[in-house]
PDB file of C-alpha atoms in Angstrom:
ATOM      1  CA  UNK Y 187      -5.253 -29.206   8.827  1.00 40.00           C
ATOM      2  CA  UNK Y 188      -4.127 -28.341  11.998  1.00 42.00           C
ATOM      3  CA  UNK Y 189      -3.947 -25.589  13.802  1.00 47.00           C
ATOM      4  CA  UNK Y 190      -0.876 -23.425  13.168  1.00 48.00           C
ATOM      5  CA  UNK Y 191       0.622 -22.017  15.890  1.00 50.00           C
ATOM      6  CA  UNK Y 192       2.455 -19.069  14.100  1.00 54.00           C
ATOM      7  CA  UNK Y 193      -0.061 -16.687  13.412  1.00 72.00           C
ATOM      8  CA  UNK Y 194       1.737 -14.768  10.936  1.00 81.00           C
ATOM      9  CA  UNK Y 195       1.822 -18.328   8.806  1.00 83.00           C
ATOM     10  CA  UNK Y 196      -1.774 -18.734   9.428  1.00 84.00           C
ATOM     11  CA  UNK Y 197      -2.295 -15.423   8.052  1.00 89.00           C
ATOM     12  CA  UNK Y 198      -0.066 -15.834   5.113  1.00 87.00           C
ATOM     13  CA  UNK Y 199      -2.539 -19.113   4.056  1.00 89.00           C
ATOM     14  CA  UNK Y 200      -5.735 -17.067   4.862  1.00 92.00           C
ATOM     15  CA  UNK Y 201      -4.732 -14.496   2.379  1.00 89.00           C
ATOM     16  CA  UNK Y 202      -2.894 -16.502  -0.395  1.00 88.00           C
ATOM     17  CA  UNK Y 203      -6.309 -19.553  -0.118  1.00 91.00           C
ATOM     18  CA  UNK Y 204      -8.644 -16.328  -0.359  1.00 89.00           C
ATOM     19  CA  UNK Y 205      -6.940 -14.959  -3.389  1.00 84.00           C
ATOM     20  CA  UNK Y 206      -7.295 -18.157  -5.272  1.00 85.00           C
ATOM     21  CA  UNK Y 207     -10.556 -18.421  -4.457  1.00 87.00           C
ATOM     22  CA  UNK Y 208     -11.490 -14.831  -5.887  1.00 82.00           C
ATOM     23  CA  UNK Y 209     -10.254 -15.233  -8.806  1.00 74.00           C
ATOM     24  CA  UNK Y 210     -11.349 -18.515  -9.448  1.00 80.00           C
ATOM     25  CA  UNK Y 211     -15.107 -18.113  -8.197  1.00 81.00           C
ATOM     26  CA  UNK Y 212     -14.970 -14.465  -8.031  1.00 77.00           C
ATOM     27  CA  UNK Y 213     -15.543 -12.356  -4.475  1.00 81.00           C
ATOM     28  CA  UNK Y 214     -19.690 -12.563  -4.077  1.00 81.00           C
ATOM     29  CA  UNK Y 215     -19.859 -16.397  -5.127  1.00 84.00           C
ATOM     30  CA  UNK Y 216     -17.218 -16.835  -2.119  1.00 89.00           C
ATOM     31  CA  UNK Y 217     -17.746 -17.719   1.032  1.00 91.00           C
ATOM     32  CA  UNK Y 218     -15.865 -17.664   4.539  1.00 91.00           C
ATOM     33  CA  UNK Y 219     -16.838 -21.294   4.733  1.00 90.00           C
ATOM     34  CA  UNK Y 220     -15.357 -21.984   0.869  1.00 91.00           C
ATOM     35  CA  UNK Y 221     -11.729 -20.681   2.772  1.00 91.00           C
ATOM     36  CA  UNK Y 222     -11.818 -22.453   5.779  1.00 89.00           C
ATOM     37  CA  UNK Y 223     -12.575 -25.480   3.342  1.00 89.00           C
ATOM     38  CA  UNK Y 224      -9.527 -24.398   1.228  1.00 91.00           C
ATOM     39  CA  UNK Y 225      -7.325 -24.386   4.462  1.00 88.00           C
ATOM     40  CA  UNK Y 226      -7.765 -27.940   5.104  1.00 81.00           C
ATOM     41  CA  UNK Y 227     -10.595 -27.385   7.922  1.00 65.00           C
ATOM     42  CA  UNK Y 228      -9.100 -24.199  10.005  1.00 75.00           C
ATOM     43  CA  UNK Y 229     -11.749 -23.532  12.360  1.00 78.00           C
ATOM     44  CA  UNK Y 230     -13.925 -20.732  11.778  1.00 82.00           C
ATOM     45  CA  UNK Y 231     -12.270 -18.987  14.821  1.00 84.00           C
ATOM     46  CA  UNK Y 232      -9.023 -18.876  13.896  1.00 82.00           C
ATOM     47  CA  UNK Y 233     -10.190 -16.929  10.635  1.00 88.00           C
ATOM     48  CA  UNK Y 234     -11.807 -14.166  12.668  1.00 87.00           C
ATOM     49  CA  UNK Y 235      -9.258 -14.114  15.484  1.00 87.00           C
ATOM     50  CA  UNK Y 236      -7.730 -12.354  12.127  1.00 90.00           C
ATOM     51  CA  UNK Y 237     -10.567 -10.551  10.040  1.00 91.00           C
ATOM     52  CA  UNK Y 238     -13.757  -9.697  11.185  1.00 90.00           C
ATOM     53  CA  UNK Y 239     -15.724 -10.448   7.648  1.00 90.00           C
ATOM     54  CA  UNK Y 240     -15.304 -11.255   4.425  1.00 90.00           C
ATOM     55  CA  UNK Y 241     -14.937  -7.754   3.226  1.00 88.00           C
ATOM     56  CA  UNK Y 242     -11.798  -7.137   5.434  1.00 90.00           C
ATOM     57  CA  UNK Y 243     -10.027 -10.380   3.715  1.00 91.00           C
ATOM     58  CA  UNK Y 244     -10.744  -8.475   0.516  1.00 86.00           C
ATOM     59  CA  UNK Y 245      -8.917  -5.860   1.688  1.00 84.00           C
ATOM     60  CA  UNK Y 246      -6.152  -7.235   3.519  1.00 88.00           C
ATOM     61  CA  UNK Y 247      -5.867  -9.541  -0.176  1.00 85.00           C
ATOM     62  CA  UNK Y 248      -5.918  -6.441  -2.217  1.00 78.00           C
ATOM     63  CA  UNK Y 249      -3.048  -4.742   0.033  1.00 79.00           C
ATOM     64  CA  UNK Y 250      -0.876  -7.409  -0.077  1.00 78.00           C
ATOM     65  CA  UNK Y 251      -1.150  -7.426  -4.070  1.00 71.00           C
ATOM     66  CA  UNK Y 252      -0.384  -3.911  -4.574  1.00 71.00           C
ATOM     67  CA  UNK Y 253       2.448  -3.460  -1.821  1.00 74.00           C
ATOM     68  CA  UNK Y 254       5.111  -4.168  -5.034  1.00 68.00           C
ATOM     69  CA  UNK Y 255       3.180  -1.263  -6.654  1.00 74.00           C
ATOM     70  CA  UNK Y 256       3.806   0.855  -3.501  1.00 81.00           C
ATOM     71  CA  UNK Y 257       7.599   0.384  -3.842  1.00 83.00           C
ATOM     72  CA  UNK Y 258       7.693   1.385  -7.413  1.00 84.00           C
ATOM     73  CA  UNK Y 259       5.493   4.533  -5.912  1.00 87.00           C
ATOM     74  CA  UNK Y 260       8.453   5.148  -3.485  1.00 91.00           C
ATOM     75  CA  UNK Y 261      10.948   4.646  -6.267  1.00 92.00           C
ATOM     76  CA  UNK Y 262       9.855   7.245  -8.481  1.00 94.00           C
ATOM     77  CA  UNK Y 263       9.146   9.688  -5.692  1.00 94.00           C
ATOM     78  CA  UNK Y 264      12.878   9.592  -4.560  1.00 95.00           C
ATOM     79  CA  UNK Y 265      14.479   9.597  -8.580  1.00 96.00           C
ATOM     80  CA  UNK Y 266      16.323  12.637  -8.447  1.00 96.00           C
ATOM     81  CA  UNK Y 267      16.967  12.324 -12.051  1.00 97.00           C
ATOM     82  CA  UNK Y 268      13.265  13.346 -12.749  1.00 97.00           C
ATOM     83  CA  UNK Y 269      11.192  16.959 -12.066  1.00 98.00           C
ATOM     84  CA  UNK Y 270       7.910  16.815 -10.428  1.00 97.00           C
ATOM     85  CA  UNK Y 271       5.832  16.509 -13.692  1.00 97.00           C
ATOM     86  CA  UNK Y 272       8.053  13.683 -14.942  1.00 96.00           C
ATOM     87  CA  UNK Y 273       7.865  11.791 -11.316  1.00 96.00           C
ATOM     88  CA  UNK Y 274       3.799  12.720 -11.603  1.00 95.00           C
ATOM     89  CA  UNK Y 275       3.280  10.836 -14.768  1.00 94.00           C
ATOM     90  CA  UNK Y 276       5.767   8.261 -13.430  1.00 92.00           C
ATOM     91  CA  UNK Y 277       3.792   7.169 -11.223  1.00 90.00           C
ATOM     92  CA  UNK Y 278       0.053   7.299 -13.027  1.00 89.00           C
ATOM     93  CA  UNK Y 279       1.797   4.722 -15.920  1.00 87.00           C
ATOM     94  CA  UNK Y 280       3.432   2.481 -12.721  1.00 81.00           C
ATOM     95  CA  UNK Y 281      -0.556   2.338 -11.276  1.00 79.00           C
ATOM     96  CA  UNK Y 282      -1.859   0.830 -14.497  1.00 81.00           C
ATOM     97  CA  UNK Y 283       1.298  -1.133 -14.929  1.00 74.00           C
ATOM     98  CA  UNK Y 284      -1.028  -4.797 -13.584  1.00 62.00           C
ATOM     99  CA  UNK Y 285       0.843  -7.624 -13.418  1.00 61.00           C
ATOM    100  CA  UNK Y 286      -1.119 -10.574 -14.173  1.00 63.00           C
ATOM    101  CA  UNK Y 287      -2.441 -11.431 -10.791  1.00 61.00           C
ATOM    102  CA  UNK Y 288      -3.511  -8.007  -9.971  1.00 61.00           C
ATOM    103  CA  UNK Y 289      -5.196  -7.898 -13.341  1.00 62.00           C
ATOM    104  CA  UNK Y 290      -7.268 -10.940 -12.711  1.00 63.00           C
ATOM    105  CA  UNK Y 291      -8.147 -10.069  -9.289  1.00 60.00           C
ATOM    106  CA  UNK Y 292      -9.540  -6.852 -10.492  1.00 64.00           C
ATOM    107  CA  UNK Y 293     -11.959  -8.416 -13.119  1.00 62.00           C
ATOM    108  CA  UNK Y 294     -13.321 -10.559  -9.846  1.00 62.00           C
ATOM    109  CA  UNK Y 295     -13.444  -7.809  -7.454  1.00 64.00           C
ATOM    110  CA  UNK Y 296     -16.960  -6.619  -6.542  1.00 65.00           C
ATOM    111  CA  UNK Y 297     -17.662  -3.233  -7.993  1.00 69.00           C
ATOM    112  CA  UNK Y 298     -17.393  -0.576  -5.242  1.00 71.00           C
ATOM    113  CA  UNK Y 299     -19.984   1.484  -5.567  1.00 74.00           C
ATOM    114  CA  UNK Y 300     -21.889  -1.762  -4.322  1.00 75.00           C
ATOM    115  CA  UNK Y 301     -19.666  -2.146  -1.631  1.00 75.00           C
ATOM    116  CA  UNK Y 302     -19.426   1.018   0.854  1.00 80.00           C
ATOM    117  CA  UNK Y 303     -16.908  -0.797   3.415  1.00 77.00           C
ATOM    118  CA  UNK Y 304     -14.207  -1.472   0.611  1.00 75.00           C
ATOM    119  CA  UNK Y 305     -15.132   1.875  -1.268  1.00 82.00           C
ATOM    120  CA  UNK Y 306     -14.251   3.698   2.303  1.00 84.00           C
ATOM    121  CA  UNK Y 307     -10.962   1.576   2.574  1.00 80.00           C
ATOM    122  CA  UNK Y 308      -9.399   2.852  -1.095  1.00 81.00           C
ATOM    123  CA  UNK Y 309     -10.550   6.343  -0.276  1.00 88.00           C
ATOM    124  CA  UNK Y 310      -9.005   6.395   3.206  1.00 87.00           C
ATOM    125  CA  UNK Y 311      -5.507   4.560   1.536  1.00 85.00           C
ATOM    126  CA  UNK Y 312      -6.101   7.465  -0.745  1.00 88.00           C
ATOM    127  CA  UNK Y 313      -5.844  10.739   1.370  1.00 92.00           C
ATOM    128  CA  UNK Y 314      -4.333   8.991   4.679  1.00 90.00           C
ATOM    129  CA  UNK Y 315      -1.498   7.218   2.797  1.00 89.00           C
ATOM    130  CA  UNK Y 316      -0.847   7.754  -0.926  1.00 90.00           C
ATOM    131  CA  UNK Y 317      -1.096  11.689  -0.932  1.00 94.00           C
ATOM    132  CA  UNK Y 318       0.702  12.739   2.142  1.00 95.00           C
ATOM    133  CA  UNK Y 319       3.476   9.789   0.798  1.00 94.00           C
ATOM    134  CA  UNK Y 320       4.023  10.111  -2.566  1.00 94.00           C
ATOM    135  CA  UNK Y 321       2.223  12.644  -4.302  1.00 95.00           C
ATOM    136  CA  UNK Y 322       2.064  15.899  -2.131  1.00 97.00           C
ATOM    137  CA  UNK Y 323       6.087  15.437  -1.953  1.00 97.00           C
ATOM    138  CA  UNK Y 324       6.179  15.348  -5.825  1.00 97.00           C
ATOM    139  CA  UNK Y 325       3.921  17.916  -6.260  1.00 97.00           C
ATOM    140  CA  UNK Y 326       5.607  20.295  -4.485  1.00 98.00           C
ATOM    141  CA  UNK Y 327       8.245  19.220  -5.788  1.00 98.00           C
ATOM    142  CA  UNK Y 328       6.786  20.351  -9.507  1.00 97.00           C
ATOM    143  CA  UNK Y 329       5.994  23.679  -7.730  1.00 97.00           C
ATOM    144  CA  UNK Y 330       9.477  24.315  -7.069  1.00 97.00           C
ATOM    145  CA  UNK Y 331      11.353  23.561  -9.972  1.00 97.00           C
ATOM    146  CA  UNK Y 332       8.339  25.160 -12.167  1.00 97.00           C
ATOM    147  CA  UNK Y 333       7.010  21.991 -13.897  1.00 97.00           C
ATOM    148  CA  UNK Y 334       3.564  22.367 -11.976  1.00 96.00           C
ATOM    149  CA  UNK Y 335       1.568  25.559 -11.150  1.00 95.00           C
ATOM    150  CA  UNK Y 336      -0.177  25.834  -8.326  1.00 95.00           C
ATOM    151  CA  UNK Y 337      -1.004  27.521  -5.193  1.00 95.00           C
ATOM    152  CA  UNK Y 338      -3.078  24.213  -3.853  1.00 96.00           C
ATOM    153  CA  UNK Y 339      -0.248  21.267  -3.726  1.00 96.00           C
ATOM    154  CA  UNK Y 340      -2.319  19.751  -1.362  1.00 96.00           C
ATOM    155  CA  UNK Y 341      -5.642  20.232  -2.259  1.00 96.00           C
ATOM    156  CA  UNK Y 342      -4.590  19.127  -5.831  1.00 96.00           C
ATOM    157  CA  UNK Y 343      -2.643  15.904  -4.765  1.00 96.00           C
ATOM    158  CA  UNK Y 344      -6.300  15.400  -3.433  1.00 96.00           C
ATOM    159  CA  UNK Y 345      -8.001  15.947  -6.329  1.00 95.00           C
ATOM    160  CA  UNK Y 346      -5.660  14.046  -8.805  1.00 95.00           C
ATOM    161  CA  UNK Y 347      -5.912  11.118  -6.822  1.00 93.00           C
ATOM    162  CA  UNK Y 348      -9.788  11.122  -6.463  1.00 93.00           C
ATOM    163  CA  UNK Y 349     -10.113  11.365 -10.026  1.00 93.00           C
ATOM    164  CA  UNK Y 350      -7.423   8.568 -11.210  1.00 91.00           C
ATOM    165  CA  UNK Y 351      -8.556   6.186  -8.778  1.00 87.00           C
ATOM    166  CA  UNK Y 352     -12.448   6.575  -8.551  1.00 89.00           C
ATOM    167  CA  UNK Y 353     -13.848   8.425 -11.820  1.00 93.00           C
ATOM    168  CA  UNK Y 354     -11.427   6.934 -14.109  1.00 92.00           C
ATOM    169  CA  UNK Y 355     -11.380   3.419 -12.029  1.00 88.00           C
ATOM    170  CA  UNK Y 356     -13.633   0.886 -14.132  1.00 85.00           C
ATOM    171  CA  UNK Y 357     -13.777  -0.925 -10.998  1.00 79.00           C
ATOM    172  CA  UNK Y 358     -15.959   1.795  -9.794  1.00 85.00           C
ATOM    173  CA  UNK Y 359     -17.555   3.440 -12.548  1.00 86.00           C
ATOM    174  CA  UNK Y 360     -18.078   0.787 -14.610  1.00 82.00           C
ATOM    175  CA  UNK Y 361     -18.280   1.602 -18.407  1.00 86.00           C
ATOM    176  CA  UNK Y 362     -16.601   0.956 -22.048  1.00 89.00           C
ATOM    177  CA  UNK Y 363     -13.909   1.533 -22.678  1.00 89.00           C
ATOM    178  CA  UNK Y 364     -14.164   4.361 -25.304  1.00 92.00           C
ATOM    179  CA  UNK Y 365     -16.115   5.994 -22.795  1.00 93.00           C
ATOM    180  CA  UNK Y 366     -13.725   5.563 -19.979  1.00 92.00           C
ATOM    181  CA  UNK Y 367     -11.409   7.031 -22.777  1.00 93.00           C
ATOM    182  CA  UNK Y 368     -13.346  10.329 -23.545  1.00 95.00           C
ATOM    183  CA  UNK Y 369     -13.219  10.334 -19.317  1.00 95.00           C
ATOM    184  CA  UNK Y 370      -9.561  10.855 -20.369  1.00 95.00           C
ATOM    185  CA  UNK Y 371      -9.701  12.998 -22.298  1.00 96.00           C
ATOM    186  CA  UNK Y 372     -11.706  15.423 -20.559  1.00 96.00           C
ATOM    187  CA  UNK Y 373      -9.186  14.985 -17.188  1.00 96.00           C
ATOM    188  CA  UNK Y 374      -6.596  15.874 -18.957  1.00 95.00           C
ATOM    189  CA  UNK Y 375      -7.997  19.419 -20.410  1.00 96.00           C
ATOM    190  CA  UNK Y 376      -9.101  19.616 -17.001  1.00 95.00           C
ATOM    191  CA  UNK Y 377      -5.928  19.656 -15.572  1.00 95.00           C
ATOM    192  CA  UNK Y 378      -4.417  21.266 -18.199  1.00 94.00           C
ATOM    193  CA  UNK Y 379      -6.530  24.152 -17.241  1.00 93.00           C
ATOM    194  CA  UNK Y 380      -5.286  24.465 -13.892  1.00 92.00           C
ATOM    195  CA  UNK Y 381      -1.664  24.176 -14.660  1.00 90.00           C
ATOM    196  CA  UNK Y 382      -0.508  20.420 -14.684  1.00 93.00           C
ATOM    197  CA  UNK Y 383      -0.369  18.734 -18.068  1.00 93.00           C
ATOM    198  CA  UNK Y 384      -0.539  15.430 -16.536  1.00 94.00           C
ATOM    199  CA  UNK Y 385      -2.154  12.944 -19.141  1.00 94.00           C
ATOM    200  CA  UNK Y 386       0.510  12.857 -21.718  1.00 90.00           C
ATOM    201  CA  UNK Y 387      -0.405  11.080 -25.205  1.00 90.00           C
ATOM    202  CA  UNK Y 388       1.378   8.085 -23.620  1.00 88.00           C
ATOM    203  CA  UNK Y 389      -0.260   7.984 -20.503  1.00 91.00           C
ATOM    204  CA  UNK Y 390      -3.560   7.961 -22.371  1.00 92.00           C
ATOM    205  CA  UNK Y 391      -2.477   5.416 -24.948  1.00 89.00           C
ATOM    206  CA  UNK Y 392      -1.906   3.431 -21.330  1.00 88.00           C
ATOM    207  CA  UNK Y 393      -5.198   3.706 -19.806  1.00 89.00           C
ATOM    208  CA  UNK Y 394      -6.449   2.726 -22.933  1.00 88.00           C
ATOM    209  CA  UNK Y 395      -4.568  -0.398 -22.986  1.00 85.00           C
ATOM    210  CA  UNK Y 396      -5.709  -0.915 -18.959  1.00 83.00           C
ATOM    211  CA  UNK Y 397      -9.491  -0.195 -20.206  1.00 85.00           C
ATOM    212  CA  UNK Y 398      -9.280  -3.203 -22.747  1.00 83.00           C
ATOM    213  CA  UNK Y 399      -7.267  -5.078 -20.900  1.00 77.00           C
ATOM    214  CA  UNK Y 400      -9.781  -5.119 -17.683  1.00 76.00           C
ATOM    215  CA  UNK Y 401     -12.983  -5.530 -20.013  1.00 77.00           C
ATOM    216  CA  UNK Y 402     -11.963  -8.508 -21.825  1.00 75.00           C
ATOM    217  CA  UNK Y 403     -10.796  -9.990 -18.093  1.00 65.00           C
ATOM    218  CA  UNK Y 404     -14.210  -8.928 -16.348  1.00 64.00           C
TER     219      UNK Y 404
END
């Protein structure tokens, strides 16, 4: 193939070959020479002028696949038809809301306990981009019209986060799903405790669904 000469193009390819190529050999049995093959020969070269391993491709992949999920994040922040507890919830059933292609690059991603360079990149999207964006606002939202208590809006935006998206995450922590479920079900006394009933009965009939759903795909 030759070379492109809009880099945004070449980009575009890099990420969409790379995805294919995950899911269909998974993320350790592919290699940066197994993409540059899948581009039709781009040169080594032009592949880093872009990413500087494999690992940041993974990234860069995973971004791109959850930037529709972002917008439904920025959708439910700014419903003024919903209270801070309703927008909360909102937004934990929009996270396990996969779409097919997000589902099936999750059962090939490498888990990320075995992976400290992607485990560091969902915990800094975690506290440098989805708490200060969308939950922080909502939370203190909940403060102020009464559907949340607490004196920590911050602190617990933190905290909810770290606990959906790495000790409930089977992509992390991997394990059945019935225990994944008790998991659940101990979160949500947990925060009931501290004044946020977060896990409704239907968010926890959701991750269930998301549990099976990602075991029979991984």
């Amino acid at each position: 193939m030759a070379r492109n000469k809009y880099p945004e193009e070449t980009l575009n390819q890099i990420l969409r070959v790379s995805l294919n190529l995950f899911i269909k050999k998974g993320y350790e049995h592919t290699s940066i020479q197994d993409i540059i093959e899948g581009l039709g020969g781009l040169s080594k070269g032009a592949i880093y002028h872009h990413f500087k391993s494999k690992e940041d491709i993974m990234i860069a992949v995973l971004k791109q696949l959850y930037k529709d999920v972002e917008d439904k994040l920025a959708s439910v922040r700014d419903d003024k038809q919903l209270n801070g507890l309703e927008k909360l919830r909102q937004i934990i059933l929009a996270s396990l809301n996969h779409d097919p292609a997000q589902l099936e690059m999750m059962s090939t991603a490498p888990n990320l306990l075995k992976n400290p360079k992607l485990l560091a990149a969902q915990l800094q999207s975690i506290i440098e981009d989805a708490v200060p964006n969308y939950i922080q606002p909502i939370i203190e939202q909940g403060v102020s019209d009464g559907s949340i208590k607490s004196e920590y809006p911050k602190e617990l935006s933190e905290m909810v986060m770290l606990l959906s998206n790495l000790w409930l995450s089977p992509m992390i922590f991997e394990a059945s799903p019935e225990v994944m479920l008790r998991r659940c079900r101990f979160v949500q006394g947990l925060l009931k405790g501290i004044g946020i009933d977060l896990l409704d009965e239907q968010t926890i009939q959701r991750y269930k669904v998301y549990y099976r759903l990602y075991s029979e795909n991984h």
